Amino acid sequence: MRFTNKLMLLVAIGFSTLAVAQVTPQNEVAENKPVQKQRQKIDGVVATLGDYIILDSDIDKAYLEMSSQNIPTKDISRCQMLGKLLEEKLYAHQAVQDSIVVSDEEVRERMGRQIDYMVEQLKSMDAVVKYFKKNNEDEFRTDLFDIIKTNMLTDQMQRKIIDEVEITPEEVRTFFKKIPKDELPEFGAEVEVSQIVIKPKVTEEEKQKVIDKLKQFKKDIQDGTSTFFSKAVLYSEDPGSKSNGGFYKMTRKTPFVKEFKDVAFSLGEGEISDPFETEFGYHIILVEKIRGNEIDLRHILITPKITDESLQEARDRAVNIRTKIINKEISFADAARSESDEKETRANGGALINPKTQDTRFELTKMDPALYGQVTGLAENEVSMPMIEQDQTGKRFYKLLTVTQRHEVHTADYAKDYTRIKELALKEKQIKRIGDWSEEKIKETYVKINGEYRDCEYTNNWLKK
């Protein structure tokens, strides 16, 4: 496994930053050893790359940011961390040179989501500020804004570098053949899973209740007895915009559902829509500002409630479908095509697609824990009892699951595991492209490393020796 372990270590092209995972105690930073000798803690410039400077304290921040994402830092030296920060600055610097633009609004939007998550984890903004060792919230927000902007430029630059990298079947074959037999990767146990989704029907009465409520909101706002902001904060069921009064900035390319965009772009400034339906529920929209193809809007979302009777009817329907499959009156795949309410999986017989690999196999040790718990006890072609779940909007539904095929732990086989091997081969080619790009850009970019950090051994030629 030395060959593939080495490859998978290299795949970690860059460390992502700041709080997209569970926040954990900050006890790892202090464990990292100094570069060569005992360092006096004076915060100075340790490196300069283009217009970017890296302070000694930036290395400490990087340790904190990684630990906030449950990324182990104990074995990462300060030299290695500086090398990683230099890589990030190189990408960001070149992104600016290549006229890659990240707007402040995009940065603020991502920052808002990250701060909301961190506050949820640590229970208060004060706790977040304290965790990241800032003097106040303004200082924290300023630093976070700069970090996120750099990361977004870095991400876009990395994508630009590797977007055009493709792999041919012959290159995949060559990649596989050069792996020594005793170092062939071992793939874990995998399953292929299919599902049938049965959604409860919303009664016309419940729909009308929501429509009438939204109409009353519109009237109150137009009469001046309330504001759109306050109605959204109090009543909207959209977790992504509720706290900021339902606000979104969007263009026609923004990934909103078609019905929402059609209504939004049909309104004039200051106009409020009538209630309309999308897959998420019913909305009303207020357009605040139109700037060419970009609009500022607020919206309120309310989802009709599912009655207990409708939920029971959905379960009964799921039980009936399961009985027909078990009695071999219909296959699971055909039942999914004719009965499932999930359009994403219905056409392919209910087969789930692994979002990481884009094929139908799920490695048991890497699959979503909830799905793992549901399928781990199922024998091949066994049909589960109806399971109740809810989607991202909170709507409850029933589903039936089956394991269509199990693949036991095995050494990589070119024919059986072509998709996985192709993925590894492509990653190796992308890593080489990144390496070649970095070597070329370092030569033509101003880089200066100060003090004891000049004694470090770096993967890249930052010292230009």
Short mmCIF file of C-alpha atoms in Angstrom, two decimals:
data_model
loop_
_atom_site.label_atom_id
_atom_site.label_comp_id
_atom_site.label_asym_id
_atom_site.label_seq_id
_atom_site.Cartn_x
_atom_site.Cartn_y
_atom_site.Cartn_z
CA MET A 1 0.00 0.00 0.00
CA ARG A 2 3.02 2.38 0.05
CA PHE A 3 2.32 3.53 -3.52
CA THR A 4 -1.31 4.49 -2.97
CA ASN A 5 -0.76 5.84 0.53
CA LYS A 6 1.83 8.21 -0.91
CA LEU A 7 -0.61 9.24 -3.66
CA MET A 8 -3.50 9.85 -1.30
CA LEU A 9 -1.25 11.97 0.94
CA LEU A 10 -0.39 14.13 -2.06
CA VAL A 11 -4.07 14.48 -2.98
CA ALA A 12 -4.47 16.86 -0.04
CA ILE A 13 -3.47 19.81 -2.22
CA GLY A 14 -4.55 22.43 0.29
CA PHE A 15 -5.99 22.78 3.77
CA SER A 16 -9.46 24.31 3.80
CA THR A 17 -10.01 26.85 6.57
CA LEU A 18 -12.40 27.79 9.26
CA ALA A 19 -15.32 25.99 10.74
CA VAL A 20 -17.16 23.79 8.32
CA ALA A 21 -17.02 20.93 10.78
CA GLN A 22 -17.46 20.32 14.48
CA VAL A 23 -15.44 22.83 16.52
CA THR A 24 -13.11 21.12 18.98
CA PRO A 25 -10.98 22.29 21.93
CA GLN A 26 -7.86 24.21 21.03
CA ASN A 27 -5.25 22.05 22.73
CA GLU A 28 -3.12 21.02 19.79
CA VAL A 29 -1.41 24.27 18.85
CA ALA A 30 0.84 24.34 21.88
CA GLU A 31 2.07 20.82 21.17
CA ASN A 32 3.78 21.78 17.92
CA LYS A 33 7.54 21.99 18.24
CA PRO A 34 9.53 25.09 17.26
CA VAL A 35 11.42 25.15 13.97
CA GLN A 36 14.96 24.48 15.15
CA LYS A 37 15.44 26.08 18.54
CA GLN A 38 13.37 27.72 21.27
CA ARG A 39 11.63 30.66 19.61
CA GLN A 40 10.94 33.98 21.24
CA LYS A 41 7.29 34.87 20.59
CA ILE A 42 7.67 38.09 18.65
CA ASP A 43 5.06 38.55 15.94
CA GLY A 44 6.96 39.61 12.85
CA VAL A 45 6.91 39.06 9.10
CA VAL A 46 8.24 35.56 8.42
CA ALA A 47 7.59 35.53 4.68
CA THR A 48 6.49 37.73 1.79
CA LEU A 49 4.97 36.47 -1.47
CA GLY A 50 3.95 39.06 -4.05
CA ASP A 51 1.73 41.52 -2.22
CA TYR A 52 0.99 39.06 0.59
CA ILE A 53 2.82 38.93 3.91
CA ILE A 54 2.75 36.05 6.39
CA LEU A 55 3.19 36.82 10.08
CA ASP A 56 4.41 34.40 12.71
CA SER A 57 0.95 34.66 14.27
CA ASP A 58 -0.59 33.54 10.96
CA ILE A 59 1.02 30.15 11.52
CA ASP A 60 -0.63 29.96 14.95
CA LYS A 61 -3.96 30.91 13.36
CA ALA A 62 -3.55 28.14 10.79
CA TYR A 63 -3.16 25.58 13.57
CA LEU A 64 -6.32 26.92 15.25
CA GLU A 65 -8.26 26.86 12.01
CA MET A 66 -7.29 23.26 11.31
CA SER A 67 -8.10 22.08 14.82
CA SER A 68 -11.52 23.77 14.49
CA GLN A 69 -12.19 21.31 11.66
CA ASN A 70 -10.97 18.22 13.54
CA ILE A 71 -7.83 18.08 11.36
CA PRO A 72 -4.94 16.64 13.43
CA THR A 73 -2.04 19.08 13.73
CA LYS A 74 0.27 17.34 16.20
CA ASP A 75 2.66 16.05 13.51
CA ILE A 76 2.66 19.22 11.37
CA SER A 77 5.76 21.34 11.98
CA ARG A 78 5.80 25.11 11.73
CA CYS A 79 7.98 24.76 8.65
CA GLN A 80 5.36 22.60 6.97
CA MET A 81 2.60 24.99 7.97
CA LEU A 82 4.49 27.95 6.52
CA GLY A 83 4.98 25.97 3.32
CA LYS A 84 1.23 25.39 3.13
CA LEU A 85 0.48 29.08 3.76
CA LEU A 86 2.93 30.02 1.00
CA GLU A 87 1.11 27.66 -1.38
CA GLU A 88 -2.21 29.32 -0.57
CA LYS A 89 -0.74 32.79 -1.12
CA LEU A 90 0.81 31.68 -4.41
CA TYR A 91 -2.58 30.53 -5.71
CA ALA A 92 -4.28 33.69 -4.50
CA HIS A 93 -1.53 35.92 -5.93
CA GLN A 94 -1.75 34.24 -9.33
CA ALA A 95 -5.55 34.37 -9.27
CA VAL A 96 -5.30 38.16 -9.06
CA GLN A 97 -2.74 38.18 -11.90
CA ASP A 98 -5.15 36.09 -14.01
CA SER A 99 -8.02 38.50 -13.26
CA ILE A 100 -10.00 35.96 -11.25
CA VAL A 101 -12.51 38.00 -9.26
CA VAL A 102 -14.17 37.15 -5.95
CA SER A 103 -16.65 39.85 -4.96
CA ASP A 104 -16.89 41.14 -1.41
CA GLU A 105 -20.56 40.16 -1.43
CA GLU A 106 -19.67 36.53 -2.18
CA VAL A 107 -17.16 36.58 0.67
CA ARG A 108 -19.67 38.11 3.10
CA GLU A 109 -22.27 35.51 2.12
CA ARG A 110 -19.90 32.61 2.84
CA MET A 111 -18.63 34.30 5.99
CA GLY A 112 -22.18 34.70 7.27
CA ARG A 113 -22.85 30.98 6.84
CA GLN A 114 -19.62 30.03 8.57
CA ILE A 115 -20.20 32.38 11.48
CA ASP A 116 -23.76 31.09 11.91
CA TYR A 117 -22.39 27.55 12.08
CA MET A 118 -19.65 28.46 14.55
CA VAL A 119 -22.11 30.29 16.80
CA GLU A 120 -24.38 27.24 16.67
CA GLN A 121 -21.49 25.01 17.75
CA LEU A 122 -20.03 27.26 20.47
CA LYS A 123 -23.39 28.72 21.59
CA SER A 124 -22.42 32.42 21.38
CA MET A 125 -20.48 34.93 19.31
CA ASP A 126 -18.37 35.80 22.36
CA ALA A 127 -17.29 32.16 22.63
CA VAL A 128 -16.28 32.13 18.95
CA VAL A 129 -14.21 35.30 19.37
CA LYS A 130 -12.53 33.83 22.45
CA TYR A 131 -11.85 30.51 20.73
CA PHE A 132 -9.98 32.23 17.91
CA LYS A 133 -8.16 34.49 20.39
CA LYS A 134 -9.45 37.80 19.05
CA ASN A 135 -9.89 40.97 21.08
CA ASN A 136 -13.39 41.67 19.77
CA GLU A 137 -15.95 40.65 17.15
CA ASP A 138 -14.86 43.32 14.64
CA GLU A 139 -11.28 42.04 14.68
CA PHE A 140 -12.52 38.48 14.25
CA ARG A 141 -14.75 39.41 11.30
CA THR A 142 -11.97 41.40 9.60
CA ASP A 143 -9.51 38.51 9.87
CA LEU A 144 -12.10 35.95 8.79
CA PHE A 145 -13.07 38.07 5.77
CA ASP A 146 -9.43 38.17 4.58
CA ILE A 147 -8.98 34.43 5.15
CA ILE A 148 -12.14 33.51 3.26
CA LYS A 149 -11.32 35.80 0.34
CA THR A 150 -7.85 34.28 0.03
CA ASN A 151 -9.32 30.78 0.23
CA MET A 152 -11.91 31.52 -2.45
CA LEU A 153 -9.23 32.90 -4.77
CA THR A 154 -7.09 29.84 -4.00
CA ASP A 155 -9.96 27.45 -4.76
CA GLN A 156 -10.76 29.12 -8.06
CA MET A 157 -7.11 29.16 -9.10
CA GLN A 158 -6.68 25.46 -8.25
CA ARG A 159 -9.80 24.58 -10.23
CA LYS A 160 -8.52 26.59 -13.19
CA ILE A 161 -5.22 24.71 -13.10
CA ILE A 162 -6.75 21.23 -13.08
CA ASP A 163 -10.03 21.81 -14.95
CA GLU A 164 -8.51 20.95 -18.30
CA VAL A 165 -6.69 17.85 -17.03
CA GLU A 166 -8.21 14.75 -18.59
CA ILE A 167 -7.24 11.10 -18.54
CA THR A 168 -7.44 8.55 -21.34
CA PRO A 169 -8.17 4.82 -20.93
CA GLU A 170 -4.59 4.11 -22.04
CA GLU A 171 -3.23 6.39 -19.29
CA VAL A 172 -5.43 4.61 -16.73
CA ARG A 173 -4.09 1.25 -17.92
CA THR A 174 -0.49 2.50 -17.72
CA PHE A 175 -1.09 3.91 -14.23
CA PHE A 176 -2.47 0.58 -13.01
CA LYS A 177 0.31 -1.50 -14.57
CA LYS A 178 3.06 0.55 -12.92
CA ILE A 179 1.74 -0.21 -9.41
CA PRO A 180 3.75 -3.10 -7.93
CA LYS A 181 1.53 -6.11 -7.23
CA ASP A 182 2.30 -6.05 -3.51
CA GLU A 183 1.28 -2.38 -3.39
CA LEU A 184 -2.05 -2.60 -5.22
CA PRO A 185 -4.73 -0.68 -3.30
CA GLU A 186 -7.26 -2.65 -1.31
CA PHE A 187 -10.81 -1.43 -1.68
CA GLY A 188 -13.15 -1.75 1.28
CA ALA A 189 -16.49 -3.53 1.34
CA GLU A 190 -18.99 -1.76 -0.90
CA VAL A 191 -22.72 -1.88 -1.50
CA GLU A 192 -25.05 -0.76 -4.26
CA VAL A 193 -28.30 0.62 -2.89
CA SER A 194 -31.68 1.49 -4.39
CA GLN A 195 -34.65 3.25 -2.81
CA ILE A 196 -38.30 4.03 -3.35
CA VAL A 197 -39.58 7.29 -1.85
CA ILE A 198 -43.23 7.79 -0.93
CA LYS A 199 -44.22 11.35 -0.08
CA PRO A 200 -47.41 12.18 1.81
CA LYS A 201 -49.95 14.22 -0.12
CA VAL A 202 -50.57 17.76 1.08
CA THR A 203 -54.29 18.43 1.42
CA GLU A 204 -55.84 21.34 -0.48
CA GLU A 205 -57.03 22.70 2.86
CA GLU A 206 -53.46 22.93 4.20
CA LYS A 207 -52.26 24.56 0.98
CA GLN A 208 -54.99 27.18 1.19
CA LYS A 209 -54.11 27.97 4.81
CA VAL A 210 -50.55 28.82 3.78
CA ILE A 211 -51.66 30.85 0.75
CA ASP A 212 -54.10 32.86 2.87
CA LYS A 213 -51.41 33.48 5.50
CA LEU A 214 -48.95 34.79 2.91
CA LYS A 215 -51.64 36.98 1.35
CA GLN A 216 -52.28 38.51 4.77
CA PHE A 217 -48.54 39.14 5.21
CA LYS A 218 -48.49 40.96 1.87
CA LYS A 219 -51.49 43.09 2.88
CA ASP A 220 -49.96 43.97 6.26
CA ILE A 221 -46.71 45.05 4.60
CA GLN A 222 -48.47 47.12 1.94
CA ASP A 223 -50.70 48.73 4.59
CA GLY A 224 -47.59 49.69 6.58
CA THR A 225 -48.59 47.79 9.73
CA SER A 226 -45.55 45.52 9.41
CA THR A 227 -42.31 45.18 7.44
CA PHE A 228 -41.17 42.40 5.15
CA PHE A 229 -38.02 42.03 7.27
CA SER A 230 -39.93 41.40 10.50
CA LYS A 231 -42.38 38.99 8.88
CA ALA A 232 -39.48 36.98 7.42
CA VAL A 233 -37.61 36.85 10.74
CA LEU A 234 -40.73 35.77 12.61
CA TYR A 235 -42.39 33.40 10.16
CA SER A 236 -40.15 32.31 7.27
CA GLU A 237 -39.15 28.64 7.25
CA ASP A 238 -36.04 29.16 5.11
CA PRO A 239 -33.09 28.59 7.49
CA GLY A 240 -30.67 30.13 5.01
CA SER A 241 -32.26 33.60 5.04
CA LYS A 242 -34.64 33.77 8.01
CA SER A 243 -32.15 35.47 10.34
CA ASN A 244 -31.40 38.30 7.88
CA GLY A 245 -35.00 39.03 6.98
CA GLY A 246 -35.23 36.72 3.97
CA PHE A 247 -32.52 38.57 2.03
CA TYR A 248 -30.83 37.16 -1.07
CA LYS A 249 -28.75 38.71 -3.82
CA MET A 250 -29.12 36.82 -7.10
CA THR A 251 -28.66 36.76 -10.86
CA ARG A 252 -30.19 34.44 -13.43
CA LYS A 253 -27.21 32.14 -12.93
CA THR A 254 -27.75 31.82 -9.17
CA PRO A 255 -28.72 28.19 -8.44
CA PHE A 256 -32.32 28.77 -7.33
CA VAL A 257 -35.22 26.70 -8.62
CA LYS A 258 -36.72 27.91 -11.91
CA GLU A 259 -40.10 28.89 -10.45
CA PHE A 260 -38.43 31.15 -7.88
CA LYS A 261 -36.22 32.90 -10.46
CA ASP A 262 -39.11 33.33 -12.91
CA VAL A 263 -41.16 35.20 -10.31
CA ALA A 264 -38.21 37.20 -8.96
CA PHE A 265 -37.23 38.55 -12.37
CA SER A 266 -40.81 39.37 -13.31
CA LEU A 267 -41.16 41.92 -10.49
CA GLY A 268 -40.30 45.61 -10.43
CA GLU A 269 -38.50 47.42 -7.61
CA GLY A 270 -40.64 47.58 -4.48
CA GLU A 271 -43.16 45.06 -5.84
CA ILE A 272 -44.34 42.08 -3.76
CA SER A 273 -45.39 38.89 -5.52
CA ASP A 274 -48.53 36.90 -4.90
CA PRO A 275 -47.97 33.55 -3.16
CA PHE A 276 -46.43 30.96 -5.50
CA GLU A 277 -45.32 27.35 -5.13
CA THR A 278 -41.97 25.61 -5.51
CA GLU A 279 -40.80 22.19 -4.35
CA PHE A 280 -39.90 23.81 -1.00
CA GLY A 281 -43.36 25.24 -0.25
CA TYR A 282 -45.06 28.58 -0.87
CA HIS A 283 -43.26 31.94 -1.13
CA ILE A 284 -43.79 35.63 -1.48
CA ILE A 285 -40.96 37.83 -2.81
CA LEU A 286 -40.17 41.52 -2.39
CA VAL A 287 -37.70 42.96 -4.90
CA GLU A 288 -35.72 45.72 -3.18
CA LYS A 289 -33.18 46.71 -5.84
CA ILE A 290 -32.49 45.93 -9.50
CA ARG A 291 -28.97 46.46 -10.85
CA GLY A 292 -28.87 45.20 -14.42
CA ASN A 293 -28.90 41.40 -14.20
CA GLU A 294 -28.54 41.39 -10.40
CA ILE A 295 -31.36 41.89 -7.92
CA ASP A 296 -31.64 42.26 -4.16
CA LEU A 297 -34.73 40.55 -2.80
CA ARG A 298 -36.37 39.27 0.34
CA HIS A 299 -38.64 36.26 0.51
CA ILE A 300 -40.78 34.38 2.99
CA LEU A 301 -41.17 30.62 2.74
CA ILE A 302 -43.90 28.63 4.46
CA THR A 303 -44.34 24.90 3.92
CA PRO A 304 -47.84 23.39 4.21
CA LYS A 305 -48.10 20.96 7.13
CA ILE A 306 -48.52 17.26 6.54
CA THR A 307 -51.48 15.82 8.42
CA ASP A 308 -51.21 12.60 10.40
CA GLU A 309 -53.78 11.07 8.04
CA SER A 310 -51.65 11.88 4.97
CA LEU A 311 -48.57 10.46 6.66
CA GLN A 312 -50.39 7.22 7.48
CA GLU A 313 -51.65 6.95 3.90
CA ALA A 314 -48.06 7.26 2.66
CA ARG A 315 -46.91 4.50 5.02
CA ASP A 316 -49.74 2.22 3.93
CA ARG A 317 -48.78 2.80 0.31
CA ALA A 318 -45.13 1.95 1.08
CA VAL A 319 -46.17 -1.26 2.86
CA ASN A 320 -48.33 -2.25 -0.13
CA ILE A 321 -45.45 -1.68 -2.57
CA ARG A 322 -43.10 -3.72 -0.36
CA THR A 323 -45.58 -6.60 -0.24
CA LYS A 324 -45.83 -6.67 -4.05
CA ILE A 325 -42.05 -6.75 -4.39
CA ILE A 326 -41.66 -9.56 -1.82
CA ASN A 327 -44.43 -11.55 -3.56
CA LYS A 328 -42.55 -11.05 -6.84
CA GLU A 329 -45.50 -9.27 -8.43
CA ILE A 330 -43.07 -6.52 -9.45
CA SER A 331 -39.33 -5.96 -9.24
CA PHE A 332 -37.86 -3.28 -6.97
CA ALA A 333 -36.51 -1.40 -10.00
CA ASP A 334 -39.86 -1.43 -11.82
CA ALA A 335 -41.68 -0.38 -8.63
CA ALA A 336 -39.27 2.54 -8.29
CA ARG A 337 -39.91 3.61 -11.88
CA SER A 338 -43.68 3.50 -11.51
CA GLU A 339 -44.28 4.36 -7.84
CA SER A 340 -41.40 6.41 -6.40
CA ASP A 341 -41.97 10.11 -5.77
CA GLU A 342 -38.24 10.92 -6.06
CA LYS A 343 -37.54 12.08 -9.61
CA GLU A 344 -33.73 11.97 -9.11
CA THR A 345 -33.68 8.17 -8.70
CA ARG A 346 -36.94 7.07 -10.30
CA ALA A 347 -35.65 6.87 -13.88
CA ASN A 348 -32.77 4.50 -13.02
CA GLY A 349 -34.84 2.10 -10.97
CA GLY A 350 -34.18 3.81 -7.64
CA ALA A 351 -30.39 3.33 -7.76
CA LEU A 352 -28.51 5.80 -5.56
CA ILE A 353 -25.47 7.57 -7.00
CA ASN A 354 -22.44 8.13 -4.77
CA PRO A 355 -21.90 11.92 -4.89
CA LYS A 356 -18.15 11.50 -4.33
CA THR A 357 -17.47 9.01 -7.12
CA GLN A 358 -20.54 9.44 -9.36
CA ASP A 359 -21.01 5.67 -9.59
CA THR A 360 -23.42 3.35 -7.79
CA ARG A 361 -20.97 1.88 -5.26
CA PHE A 362 -20.74 3.08 -1.66
CA GLU A 363 -17.80 2.04 0.50
CA LEU A 364 -19.30 1.02 3.83
CA THR A 365 -16.69 2.76 5.96
CA LYS A 366 -17.08 6.05 4.05
CA MET A 367 -20.80 6.27 3.42
CA ASP A 368 -23.18 8.58 5.25
CA PRO A 369 -23.61 7.19 8.81
CA ALA A 370 -27.40 7.37 8.61
CA LEU A 371 -27.51 5.41 5.34
CA TYR A 372 -24.93 2.95 6.69
CA GLY A 373 -27.14 2.23 9.68
CA GLN A 374 -30.10 1.59 7.40
CA VAL A 375 -28.42 -0.83 4.97
CA THR A 376 -25.75 -2.58 7.03
CA GLY A 377 -28.18 -5.23 8.27
CA LEU A 378 -29.89 -5.83 4.91
CA ALA A 379 -29.09 -8.97 2.96
CA GLU A 380 -28.70 -8.68 -0.80
CA ASN A 381 -32.11 -7.97 -2.43
CA GLU A 382 -33.86 -7.82 0.95
CA VAL A 383 -36.40 -4.97 1.13
CA SER A 384 -36.48 -2.87 4.26
CA MET A 385 -39.60 -1.97 6.18
CA PRO A 386 -40.83 1.59 5.46
CA MET A 387 -38.51 4.15 7.10
CA ILE A 388 -39.62 7.66 7.94
CA GLU A 389 -37.25 10.54 7.14
CA GLN A 390 -37.36 14.25 6.41
CA ASP A 391 -35.75 16.34 3.68
CA GLN A 392 -33.84 19.60 4.04
CA THR A 393 -37.10 21.53 4.20
CA GLY A 394 -38.40 19.42 7.09
CA LYS A 395 -40.96 17.52 5.00
CA ARG A 396 -41.45 13.95 6.21
CA PHE A 397 -41.66 10.99 3.85
CA TYR A 398 -41.30 7.20 3.80
CA LYS A 399 -38.76 5.17 1.89
CA LEU A 400 -37.98 1.56 1.11
CA LEU A 401 -34.35 0.47 0.72
CA THR A 402 -32.70 -2.56 -0.82
CA VAL A 403 -29.10 -3.63 -1.32
CA THR A 404 -28.89 -4.68 -4.95
CA GLN A 405 -25.31 -5.92 -4.72
CA ARG A 406 -22.55 -6.34 -2.14
CA HIS A 407 -18.82 -6.23 -2.94
CA GLU A 408 -16.51 -7.65 -0.28
CA VAL A 409 -13.08 -6.26 0.65
CA HIS A 410 -10.74 -6.96 -2.27
CA THR A 411 -7.49 -6.03 -3.95
CA ALA A 412 -7.94 -3.66 -6.88
CA ASP A 413 -9.00 -5.39 -10.07
CA TYR A 414 -8.65 -3.42 -13.31
CA ALA A 415 -11.87 -4.70 -14.87
CA LYS A 416 -14.08 -4.59 -11.78
CA ASP A 417 -12.71 -1.36 -10.28
CA TYR A 418 -12.01 0.68 -13.40
CA THR A 419 -13.92 3.75 -12.15
CA ARG A 420 -11.98 3.84 -8.86
CA ILE A 421 -8.64 3.27 -10.60
CA LYS A 422 -9.44 6.00 -13.13
CA GLU A 423 -10.13 8.37 -10.23
CA LEU A 424 -6.71 7.62 -8.69
CA ALA A 425 -4.97 8.00 -12.04
CA LEU A 426 -6.66 11.34 -12.67
CA LYS A 427 -5.67 12.60 -9.23
CA GLU A 428 -2.05 11.65 -9.85
CA LYS A 429 -2.11 13.56 -13.15
CA GLN A 430 -3.73 16.58 -11.48
CA ILE A 431 -1.10 16.54 -8.72
CA LYS A 432 1.66 16.52 -11.36
CA ARG A 433 -0.01 19.44 -13.13
CA ILE A 434 -0.21 21.37 -9.85
CA GLY A 435 3.46 20.60 -9.16
CA ASP A 436 4.58 21.76 -12.60
CA TRP A 437 2.47 24.91 -12.30
CA SER A 438 3.86 25.72 -8.84
CA GLU A 439 7.47 25.21 -9.95
CA GLU A 440 6.94 27.55 -12.89
CA LYS A 441 5.12 30.29 -10.92
CA ILE A 442 7.53 30.26 -7.96
CA LYS A 443 10.36 31.12 -10.36
CA GLU A 444 8.57 34.25 -11.58
CA THR A 445 7.04 35.38 -8.25
CA TYR A 446 8.73 37.50 -5.58
CA VAL A 447 9.22 35.30 -2.50
CA LYS A 448 11.21 36.23 0.61
CA ILE A 449 11.52 34.06 3.73
CA ASN A 450 13.00 35.54 6.89
CA GLY A 451 14.93 34.39 9.93
CA GLU A 452 15.01 30.82 11.13
CA TYR A 453 12.40 29.78 8.55
CA ARG A 454 15.19 30.00 5.95
CA ASP A 455 16.63 26.86 7.61
CA CYS A 456 13.47 24.83 6.85
CA GLU A 457 13.31 22.11 4.24
CA TYR A 458 10.36 22.79 1.94
CA THR A 459 8.63 20.59 -0.61
CA ASN A 460 8.59 23.53 -3.04
CA ASN A 461 11.61 25.65 -3.92
CA TRP A 462 10.53 28.71 -1.93
CA LEU A 463 14.16 29.63 -1.20
CA LYS A 464 14.97 29.44 -4.95
CA LYS A 465 18.23 27.60 -4.36
#
